[in-house]
mmCIF file of C-alpha atoms in Angstrom:
data_model
loop_
_atom_site.group_PDB
_atom_site.id
_atom_site.type_symbol
_atom_site.label_atom_id
_atom_site.label_comp_id
_atom_site.label_asym_id
_atom_site.label_seq_id
_atom_site.Cartn_x
_atom_site.Cartn_y
_atom_site.Cartn_z
ATOM 1 C CA MET H 1 -36.304 6.553 29.544
ATOM 2 C CA ASN H 2 -36.527 5.639 33.447
ATOM 3 C CA ASP H 3 -34.956 2.581 34.872
ATOM 4 C CA LEU H 4 -37.300 -0.146 34.194
ATOM 5 C CA GLU H 5 -37.497 0.916 30.568
ATOM 6 C CA LEU H 6 -33.643 0.758 30.400
ATOM 7 C CA LEU H 7 -33.827 -2.653 31.949
ATOM 8 C CA ASP H 8 -36.458 -4.049 29.596
ATOM 9 C CA GLN H 9 -34.776 -2.823 26.611
ATOM 10 C CA PHE H 10 -30.980 -3.428 27.153
ATOM 11 C CA GLY H 11 -30.798 -5.936 30.414
ATOM 12 C CA PRO H 12 -30.375 -9.617 30.881
ATOM 13 C CA ASP H 13 -33.890 -10.235 29.776
ATOM 14 C CA ALA H 14 -33.881 -8.103 26.812
ATOM 15 C CA PRO H 15 -34.381 -9.886 23.382
ATOM 16 C CA PRO H 16 -31.156 -10.340 21.578
ATOM 17 C CA ALA H 17 -29.884 -8.013 19.049
ATOM 18 C CA SER H 18 -30.946 -8.647 15.488
ATOM 19 C CA ASP H 19 -28.329 -10.142 12.713
ATOM 20 C CA ALA H 20 -29.042 -6.784 10.768
ATOM 21 C CA ALA H 21 -27.922 -4.587 13.639
ATOM 22 C CA LEU H 22 -25.174 -6.609 14.368
ATOM 23 C CA ALA H 23 -24.064 -6.810 10.792
ATOM 24 C CA ALA H 24 -24.315 -2.622 10.907
ATOM 25 C CA ALA H 25 -22.381 -2.411 13.792
ATOM 26 C CA ARG H 26 -19.620 -4.491 12.160
ATOM 27 C CA ALA H 27 -19.747 -2.725 8.711
ATOM 28 C CA ARG H 28 -19.681 0.729 10.412
ATOM 29 C CA LEU H 29 -16.860 -0.176 12.550
ATOM 30 C CA LEU H 30 -15.137 -1.605 9.610
ATOM 31 C CA SER H 31 -15.695 1.488 7.587
ATOM 32 C CA GLY H 32 -14.321 3.778 9.928
ATOM 33 C CA LEU H 33 -11.265 1.914 11.079
ATOM 34 C CA ASP H 34 -7.551 3.014 9.710
ATOM 35 C CA THR H 35 -5.325 0.034 10.873
ATOM 36 C CA THR H 36 -2.448 2.121 8.855
ATOM 37 C CA THR H 37 -2.375 4.997 11.210
ATOM 38 C CA ALA H 38 -2.798 3.038 14.546
ATOM 39 C CA PRO H 39 -0.588 3.683 17.193
ATOM 40 C CA ALA H 40 2.258 1.686 17.211
ATOM 41 C CA SER H 41 1.386 -0.048 20.542
ATOM 42 C CA ASP H 42 -1.916 -0.982 18.717
ATOM 43 C CA ARG H 43 -0.141 -2.664 15.822
ATOM 44 C CA ARG H 44 -0.613 -6.159 16.906
ATOM 45 C CA PRO H 45 -1.726 -9.492 14.899
ATOM 46 C CA ALA H 46 -5.667 -10.384 14.660
ATOM 47 C CA LEU H 47 -6.710 -13.721 14.290
ATOM 48 C CA PHE H 48 -9.889 -15.469 14.148
ATOM 49 C CA ARG H 49 -10.944 -17.914 16.979
ATOM 50 C CA ARG H 50 -7.184 -19.559 17.338
ATOM 51 C CA GLY H 51 -3.916 -19.096 15.827
ATOM 52 C CA PRO H 52 -0.390 -18.512 17.306
ATOM 53 C CA MET H 53 0.219 -17.314 21.079
ATOM 54 C CA LEU H 54 2.604 -14.708 20.546
ATOM 55 C CA ALA H 55 5.033 -13.629 23.794
ATOM 56 C CA GLY H 56 5.701 -10.222 24.550
ATOM 57 C CA LEU H 57 3.217 -8.708 22.229
ATOM 58 C CA GLY H 58 0.345 -7.787 24.139
ATOM 59 C CA LEU H 59 -2.371 -9.480 22.435
ATOM 60 C CA ALA H 60 -4.568 -9.900 25.408
ATOM 61 C CA ALA H 61 -4.734 -6.112 25.221
ATOM 62 C CA ALA H 62 -5.426 -5.632 21.539
ATOM 63 C CA VAL H 63 -7.568 -3.236 20.407
ATOM 64 C CA ALA H 64 -11.350 -4.364 19.422
ATOM 65 C CA VAL H 65 -11.818 -5.325 15.703
ATOM 66 C CA ALA H 66 -14.703 -6.912 13.936
ATOM 67 C CA VAL H 67 -14.557 -10.151 12.247
ATOM 68 C CA VAL H 68 -16.602 -9.576 8.870
ATOM 69 C CA VAL H 69 -19.882 -11.164 8.819
ATOM 70 C CA VAL H 70 -22.618 -11.449 10.996
ATOM 71 C CA PRO H 71 -24.227 -12.411 13.252
ATOM 72 C CA ARG H 72 -22.087 -12.499 15.991
ATOM 73 C CA PRO H 73 -19.657 -9.337 16.364
ATOM 74 C CA GLU H 74 -16.316 -9.057 18.108
ATOM 75 C CA ASN H 75 -16.669 -5.386 18.048
ATOM 76 C CA THR H 76 -17.225 -4.719 21.781
ATOM 77 C CA ARG H 77 -14.792 -6.515 23.706
ATOM 78 C CA PRO H 78 -10.800 -6.816 23.369
ATOM 79 C CA ASP H 79 -9.494 -9.849 21.380
ATOM 80 C CA ALA H 80 -8.573 -12.532 23.941
ATOM 81 C CA THR H 81 -5.391 -14.108 23.794
ATOM 82 C CA PRO H 82 -5.635 -16.385 20.843
ATOM 83 C CA THR H 83 -4.694 -20.148 20.747
ATOM 84 C CA ILE H 84 -4.553 -23.077 18.736
ATOM 85 C CA VAL H 85 -7.000 -26.176 19.000
ATOM 86 C CA PRO H 86 -5.488 -29.416 18.101
ATOM 87 C CA THR H 87 -6.990 -30.986 14.841
ATOM 88 C CA THR H 88 -6.876 -33.935 12.904
ATOM 89 C CA VAL H 89 -7.634 -35.052 9.535
ATOM 90 C CA PRO H 90 -8.960 -37.852 7.554
ATOM 91 C CA SER H 91 -6.445 -40.343 6.918
ATOM 92 C CA ALA H 92 -7.274 -41.219 3.637
ATOM 93 C CA ALA H 93 -7.979 -39.044 0.704
ATOM 94 C CA PRO H 94 -11.277 -39.198 -1.148
ATOM 95 C CA SER H 95 -11.551 -41.576 -3.807
ATOM 96 C CA GLY H 96 -9.859 -40.822 -7.333
ATOM 97 C CA THR H 97 -7.650 -38.349 -5.834
ATOM 98 C CA THR H 98 -3.863 -38.866 -4.619
ATOM 99 C CA ALA H 99 -3.126 -38.334 -1.137
ATOM 100 C CA THR H 100 -0.305 -36.837 0.394
ATOM 101 C CA ALA H 101 1.173 -38.256 3.557
ATOM 102 C CA SER H 102 -1.646 -35.584 5.541
ATOM 103 C CA GLY H 103 -4.303 -36.887 3.535
ATOM 104 C CA ILE H 104 -4.776 -33.404 1.884
ATOM 105 C CA ARG H 105 -4.819 -32.547 -1.868
ATOM 106 C CA LEU H 106 -3.804 -28.927 -2.745
ATOM 107 C CA VAL H 107 -5.704 -27.730 -5.695
ATOM 108 C CA ALA H 108 -6.477 -24.459 -7.586
ATOM 109 C CA ALA H 109 -8.619 -22.013 -5.909
ATOM 110 C CA THR H 110 -11.515 -20.376 -7.228
ATOM 111 C CA ALA H 111 -11.721 -16.447 -6.871
ATOM 112 C CA PRO H 112 -14.195 -15.508 -4.021
ATOM 113 C CA GLY H 113 -17.674 -13.742 -5.126
ATOM 114 C CA PHE H 114 -21.111 -13.075 -3.871
ATOM 115 C CA PRO H 115 -23.541 -14.217 -6.239
ATOM 116 C CA TYR H 116 -26.231 -11.343 -6.055
ATOM 117 C CA THR H 117 -26.429 -7.283 -6.946
ATOM 118 C CA ILE H 118 -28.740 -4.916 -5.572
ATOM 119 C CA PRO H 119 -28.803 -1.898 -8.291
ATOM 120 C CA GLY H 120 -29.474 1.343 -7.042
ATOM 121 C CA LEU H 121 -28.120 0.819 -3.631
ATOM 122 C CA GLY H 122 -24.373 1.772 -4.182
ATOM 123 C CA ASP H 123 -21.340 -0.435 -3.382
ATOM 124 C CA ALA H 124 -21.684 -3.311 -0.878
ATOM 125 C CA ARG H 125 -19.384 -4.347 1.831
ATOM 126 C CA PHE H 126 -19.147 -8.021 2.700
ATOM 127 C CA THR H 127 -18.929 -10.131 6.132
ATOM 128 C CA ALA H 128 -18.872 -13.686 6.716
ATOM 129 C CA ASP H 129 -18.105 -15.438 10.247
ATOM 130 C CA PRO H 130 -17.183 -19.293 10.580
ATOM 131 C CA GLY H 131 -20.130 -21.319 9.512
ATOM 132 C CA GLY H 132 -22.337 -18.322 8.673
ATOM 133 C CA PRO H 133 -23.279 -17.320 4.996
ATOM 134 C CA ILE H 134 -21.739 -14.285 3.476
ATOM 135 C CA ILE H 135 -23.732 -11.139 3.808
ATOM 136 C CA ALA H 136 -23.727 -7.874 1.525
ATOM 137 C CA VAL H 137 -24.350 -5.036 3.425
ATOM 138 C CA TYR H 138 -25.618 -1.833 1.870
ATOM 139 C CA LEU H 139 -24.968 1.164 4.373
ATOM 140 C CA SER H 140 -26.784 4.334 4.209
ATOM 141 C CA ASP H 141 -26.087 7.808 6.074
ATOM 142 C CA ASP H 142 -29.254 7.592 7.349
ATOM 143 C CA TYR H 143 -29.260 4.064 8.812
ATOM 144 C CA SER H 144 -31.611 3.062 6.432
ATOM 145 C CA ASP H 145 -29.240 -0.189 5.944
ATOM 146 C CA VAL H 146 -30.105 -3.230 3.701
ATOM 147 C CA TYR H 147 -28.590 -6.786 4.050
ATOM 148 C CA LEU H 148 -28.777 -9.542 1.546
ATOM 149 C CA SER H 149 -27.574 -13.233 2.263
ATOM 150 C CA SER H 150 -28.540 -16.722 1.280
ATOM 151 C CA ALA H 151 -31.257 -18.431 3.387
ATOM 152 C CA THR H 152 -33.317 -21.691 3.698
ATOM 153 C CA GLU H 153 -37.130 -22.175 3.400
ATOM 154 C CA SER H 154 -37.070 -23.540 7.047
ATOM 155 C CA GLU H 155 -35.560 -20.243 7.932
ATOM 156 C CA SER H 156 -38.846 -18.221 7.206
ATOM 157 C CA SER H 157 -40.309 -19.615 10.118
ATOM 158 C CA PRO H 158 -41.442 -17.245 12.796
ATOM 159 C CA GLY H 159 -39.153 -16.021 15.658
ATOM 160 C CA PHE H 160 -39.582 -14.306 19.123
ATOM 161 C CA GLY H 161 -43.427 -14.392 18.942
ATOM 162 C CA SER H 162 -43.668 -12.135 15.922
ATOM 163 C CA GLU H 163 -46.630 -12.879 13.265
ATOM 164 C CA PRO H 164 -44.958 -13.655 9.974
ATOM 165 C CA THR H 165 -46.831 -12.216 7.076
ATOM 166 C CA ASP H 166 -47.314 -14.246 3.561
ATOM 167 C CA VAL H 167 -46.294 -12.159 0.606
ATOM 168 C CA GLU H 168 -45.092 -12.858 -3.314
ATOM 169 C CA ILE H 169 -42.264 -11.817 -5.204
ATOM 170 C CA ASP H 170 -42.618 -12.358 -8.958
ATOM 171 C CA GLY H 171 -45.133 -14.978 -8.217
ATOM 172 C CA ARG H 172 -43.028 -17.067 -5.825
ATOM 173 C CA PRO H 173 -43.596 -17.377 -2.428
ATOM 174 C CA GLY H 174 -42.019 -15.300 0.538
ATOM 175 C CA ARG H 175 -42.581 -14.441 4.093
ATOM 176 C CA LEU H 176 -42.071 -11.079 5.919
ATOM 177 C CA LEU H 177 -40.355 -11.673 9.881
ATOM 178 C CA PRO H 178 -40.696 -8.588 11.848
ATOM 179 C CA PHE H 179 -38.099 -8.632 14.738
ATOM 180 C CA ASP H 180 -38.942 -7.829 18.595
ATOM 181 C CA GLY H 181 -36.400 -5.336 19.262
ATOM 182 C CA THR H 182 -34.590 -2.324 18.166
ATOM 183 C CA SER H 183 -32.106 -0.879 15.753
ATOM 184 C CA ASP H 184 -29.907 2.376 15.499
ATOM 185 C CA THR H 185 -32.975 4.142 14.110
ATOM 186 C CA GLY H 186 -34.997 2.680 17.238
ATOM 187 C CA LYS H 187 -37.659 0.600 14.839
ATOM 188 C CA PRO H 188 -37.052 -2.802 14.499
ATOM 189 C CA PRO H 189 -35.726 -4.131 11.267
ATOM 190 C CA LEU H 190 -37.776 -6.316 8.929
ATOM 191 C CA THR H 191 -36.601 -9.185 7.328
ATOM 192 C CA LEU H 192 -38.060 -11.048 3.881
ATOM 193 C CA ILE H 193 -37.257 -14.392 3.393
ATOM 194 C CA TRP H 194 -38.419 -15.733 0.046
ATOM 195 C CA GLU H 195 -37.662 -18.314 -2.927
ATOM 196 C CA HIS H 196 -35.369 -16.131 -5.444
ATOM 197 C CA ARG H 197 -35.553 -19.055 -7.949
ATOM 198 C CA ASP H 198 -36.392 -22.640 -7.907
ATOM 199 C CA GLY H 199 -35.003 -23.849 -4.927
ATOM 200 C CA VAL H 200 -33.020 -21.017 -4.325
ATOM 201 C CA TRP H 201 -33.907 -18.878 -0.865
ATOM 202 C CA LEU H 202 -32.573 -15.388 0.064
ATOM 203 C CA ARG H 203 -32.703 -13.374 3.111
ATOM 204 C CA LEU H 204 -33.333 -9.599 2.978
ATOM 205 C CA THR H 205 -33.282 -7.338 6.002
ATOM 206 C CA GLY H 206 -33.959 -3.615 5.733
ATOM 207 C CA GLN H 207 -33.617 -0.849 8.535
ATOM 208 C CA GLY H 208 -35.303 2.686 8.332
ATOM 209 C CA ARG H 209 -36.936 3.695 4.949
ATOM 210 C CA TYR H 210 -36.086 0.133 4.069
ATOM 211 C CA GLY H 211 -37.546 -1.655 6.722
ATOM 212 C CA THR H 212 -41.475 -1.402 5.506
ATOM 213 C CA PRO H 213 -42.955 -4.690 3.584
ATOM 214 C CA ARG H 214 -43.329 -2.446 0.602
ATOM 215 C CA ALA H 215 -39.499 -1.564 0.433
ATOM 216 C CA LEU H 216 -38.250 -4.737 0.987
ATOM 217 C CA VAL H 217 -40.818 -6.207 -1.446
ATOM 218 C CA GLU H 218 -39.805 -3.765 -4.148
ATOM 219 C CA LEU H 219 -36.168 -4.644 -3.154
ATOM 220 C CA ALA H 220 -36.338 -8.305 -3.543
ATOM 221 C CA GLY H 221 -37.605 -7.707 -7.168
ATOM 222 C CA ARG H 222 -34.701 -5.757 -8.035
ATOM 223 C CA VAL H 223 -32.148 -8.744 -7.080
ATOM 224 C CA GLN H 224 -29.987 -9.807 -10.066
ATOM 225 C CA ASP H 225 -27.788 -12.958 -10.360
ATOM 226 C CA LYS H 226 -24.830 -10.725 -10.740
ATOM 227 C CA PRO H 227 -21.479 -11.894 -9.203
ATOM 228 C CA GLN H 228 -19.924 -9.159 -6.843
ATOM 229 C CA ARG H 229 -15.932 -9.975 -6.623
ATOM 230 C CA LEU H 230 -15.043 -10.102 -2.950
ATOM 231 C CA HIS H 231 -11.735 -7.869 -2.952
ATOM 232 C CA PHE H 232 -8.952 -9.069 -0.318
ATOM 233 C CA GLU H 233 -5.413 -7.402 0.228
ATOM 234 C CA VAL H 234 -4.288 -10.909 -1.040
ATOM 235 C CA ILE H 235 -5.465 -13.774 -3.269
ATOM 236 C CA VAL H 236 -4.887 -17.389 -2.385
ATOM 237 C CA GLY H 237 -3.844 -19.436 -5.063
ATOM 238 C CA LEU H 238 -4.078 -22.996 -3.607
ATOM 239 C CA ILE H 239 -6.214 -24.428 -1.252
ATOM 240 C CA PRO H 240 -7.280 -28.195 0.200
ATOM 241 C CA ASP H 241 -9.476 -29.890 -2.236
ATOM 242 C CA GLY H 242 -12.969 -29.299 -1.226
ATOM 243 C CA TRP H 243 -12.200 -26.681 1.432
ATOM 244 C CA GLU H 244 -14.014 -23.337 1.085
ATOM 245 C CA LEU H 245 -13.601 -19.789 2.086
ATOM 246 C CA ALA H 246 -15.089 -19.833 5.587
ATOM 247 C CA ALA H 247 -14.392 -16.074 7.074
ATOM 248 C CA PHE H 248 -12.508 -13.029 6.296
ATOM 249 C CA LYS H 249 -11.795 -9.885 8.546
ATOM 250 C CA ASP H 250 -10.851 -6.475 7.531
ATOM 251 C CA GLU H 251 -10.237 -7.686 3.928
ATOM 252 C CA SER H 252 -6.509 -8.764 5.400
ATOM 253 C CA ILE H 253 -7.373 -12.146 7.296
ATOM 254 C CA LEU H 254 -8.864 -15.106 5.406
ATOM 255 C CA MET H 255 -10.004 -18.622 6.930
ATOM 256 C CA TYR H 256 -10.564 -21.579 4.725
ATOM 257 C CA ARG H 257 -12.249 -24.560 6.161
ATOM 258 C CA ASP H 258 -13.047 -28.006 5.359
ATOM 259 C CA PRO H 259 -17.145 -28.028 5.561
ATOM 260 C CA ALA H 260 -17.052 -31.766 6.041
ATOM 261 C CA HIS H 261 -14.570 -31.181 9.115
ATOM 262 C CA PRO H 262 -15.680 -27.808 10.393
ATOM 263 C CA GLU H 263 -13.147 -27.880 13.329
ATOM 264 C CA ILE H 264 -10.491 -27.887 10.713
ATOM 265 C CA ASP H 265 -9.264 -24.562 9.080
ATOM 266 C CA PHE H 266 -6.158 -22.634 7.826
ATOM 267 C CA GLN H 267 -5.616 -18.862 7.698
ATOM 268 C CA VAL H 268 -3.766 -16.274 5.607
ATOM 269 C CA GLN H 269 -3.113 -13.046 7.475
ATOM 270 C CA TRP H 270 -1.403 -9.588 5.454
ATOM 271 C CA THR H 271 -0.070 -7.011 7.283
ATOM 272 C CA PRO H 272 1.315 -3.582 6.215
ATOM 273 C CA LYS H 273 5.083 -2.935 5.289
ATOM 274 C CA SER H 274 5.518 -0.873 8.568
ATOM 275 C CA ARG H 275 5.056 -4.153 10.678
ATOM 276 C CA PRO H 276 7.754 -6.168 11.913
ATOM 277 C CA LEU H 277 8.251 -9.896 11.354
ATOM 278 C CA PHE H 278 7.531 -12.237 14.176
ATOM 279 C CA LYS H 279 11.009 -13.488 15.754
ATOM 280 C CA ALA H 280 11.365 -16.843 16.811
ATOM 281 C CA ALA H 281 11.366 -15.926 20.434
ATOM 282 C CA GLU H 282 8.043 -14.137 20.215
ATOM 283 C CA VAL H 283 6.322 -17.645 19.327
ATOM 284 C CA GLN H 284 5.219 -19.690 21.735
ATOM 285 C CA ASP H 285 5.417 -23.493 22.208
ATOM 286 C CA LEU H 286 8.133 -23.197 19.458
ATOM 287 C CA GLU H 287 9.491 -26.561 18.435
ATOM 288 C CA LYS H 288 11.775 -25.384 15.540
ATOM 289 C CA ALA H 289 12.497 -22.318 13.546
ATOM 290 C CA SER H 290 13.766 -22.826 10.140
ATOM 291 C CA LYS H 291 14.720 -20.485 7.084
ATOM 292 C CA VAL H 292 13.161 -20.994 3.876
ATOM 293 C CA THR H 293 12.684 -19.345 0.462
ATOM 294 C CA VAL H 294 8.753 -18.474 -0.618
ATOM 295 C CA GLN H 295 8.485 -16.672 -3.787
ATOM 296 C CA GLY H 296 12.431 -16.501 -4.215
ATOM 297 C CA ARG H 297 12.312 -14.292 -0.755
ATOM 298 C CA PRO H 298 14.009 -15.147 2.306
ATOM 299 C CA ALA H 299 11.164 -16.700 4.633
ATOM 300 C CA ASP H 300 10.457 -18.565 8.260
ATOM 301 C CA LEU H 301 8.847 -21.640 8.768
ATOM 302 C CA PHE H 302 7.741 -22.111 12.524
ATOM 303 C CA GLN H 303 7.030 -25.217 13.516
ATOM 304 C CA CYS H 304 5.102 -25.248 16.964
ATOM 305 C CA ARG H 305 3.314 -27.772 19.015
ATOM 306 C CA ASP H 306 -0.223 -27.390 17.573
ATOM 307 C CA PHE H 307 0.302 -25.207 14.361
ATOM 308 C CA TRP H 308 2.406 -24.165 11.537
ATOM 309 C CA MET H 309 2.992 -20.577 10.578
ATOM 310 C CA ALA H 310 5.196 -19.295 7.620
ATOM 311 C CA GLN H 311 5.644 -15.717 6.877
ATOM 312 C CA VAL H 312 7.259 -14.087 4.062
ATOM 313 C CA ARG H 313 7.569 -10.059 3.621
ATOM 314 C CA LEU H 314 6.452 -9.676 -0.423
ATOM 315 C CA ALA H 315 8.267 -7.602 -2.954
ATOM 316 C CA ASP H 316 6.249 -4.768 -1.885
ATOM 317 C CA ARG H 317 7.547 -4.936 1.652
ATOM 318 C CA SER H 318 4.057 -6.168 3.169
ATOM 319 C CA ILE H 319 3.839 -9.624 5.205
ATOM 320 C CA VAL H 320 1.904 -12.552 4.542
ATOM 321 C CA ARG H 321 1.669 -15.297 7.318
ATOM 322 C CA VAL H 322 -0.228 -18.671 6.891
ATOM 323 C CA ILE H 323 -1.146 -20.896 9.794
ATOM 324 C CA THR H 324 -2.461 -24.075 9.234
ATOM 325 C CA PRO H 325 -2.962 -27.286 11.733
ATOM 326 C CA ARG H 326 0.370 -29.514 12.668
ATOM 327 C CA THR H 327 -1.420 -32.132 9.946
ATOM 328 C CA PHE H 328 -0.291 -30.177 7.111
ATOM 329 C CA THR H 329 2.993 -31.115 6.118
ATOM 330 C CA PRO H 330 5.713 -28.532 5.954
ATOM 331 C CA ASP H 331 5.659 -28.706 2.112
ATOM 332 C CA GLN H 332 1.977 -27.912 2.146
ATOM 333 C CA VAL H 333 2.657 -24.942 4.293
ATOM 334 C CA LEU H 334 5.253 -23.554 1.790
ATOM 335 C CA ARG H 335 3.327 -24.174 -1.379
ATOM 336 C CA LEU H 336 0.321 -22.155 0.233
ATOM 337 C CA THR H 337 2.307 -19.562 1.106
ATOM 338 C CA GLU H 338 3.983 -19.910 -1.998
ATOM 339 C CA SER H 339 0.404 -19.175 -4.007
ATOM 340 C CA VAL H 340 -0.218 -16.023 -1.789
ATOM 341 C CA ARG H 341 -0.270 -12.872 -3.913
ATOM 342 C CA ARG H 342 -1.339 -9.054 -3.390
ATOM 343 C CA GLY H 343 -4.914 -8.789 -4.650
#
């Protein structure tokens, strides 16, 4: 490959990487990542787009990690030092609910899951970035990877100048969307968006031997409405009423978000028993540190300028941290933390 070809393929004017390629990179990174054996200097907390700023822990030099879900990976650059962005919540609870001082009512959380299965492809890995759909990733040793997620009919419009091809899957409409780019196999992936049932559209992307029209149509016909449980290191028992699981990372960091106010979220982080608890001196913008009890065990509640953080060492010696906006009440932060159990 000469210099001009390199520029065409990877330069500033090159076509963007496909969602499929990004999902594969993220899932493959996670499948090979062993955080339990990382050097001590690399054992640092990793949060989503914002979180407590911790002094002296070297977060700016944290190892690269991938937020589980397409389409925007973070596995190509070190994590930046996380910061909290101030948020607000509605001052009044929805009609028919009992508001707390923060306008938030905690309710029982349902077990998160993915509603579909493709038989014959083995176990799926799952990814989900803030604001994006949950994607089931089926990896293959020969990079013939498959990705399944929810979609809308409007997403079947062509992009990047590619000409779509109309198809039918069990009598329902669909559209094949070629991608003008490359993948790990050197061959562009192919995407099929189709109406799985009345008003329910799905997106299926294949690479390698699954990146052909015949293979994708055949796979789409095999998709079953059979939920798959999402497995995490911890289970969250309580969430604010109406909030949803918005993202997750390494099966150990969960983000729940208010869909009506997507700038508002809370995060739950699990770390192994080998990790130390944060000390008050390591939390920047700390206003008050309190000793509390969670699940009958001693815990810390940090009141910071823009966020609350509760941390407790569980019975198995692993650590759970719950990070919320300051608009939550201290009681809500502790009740959320109390509800977290090992998965």
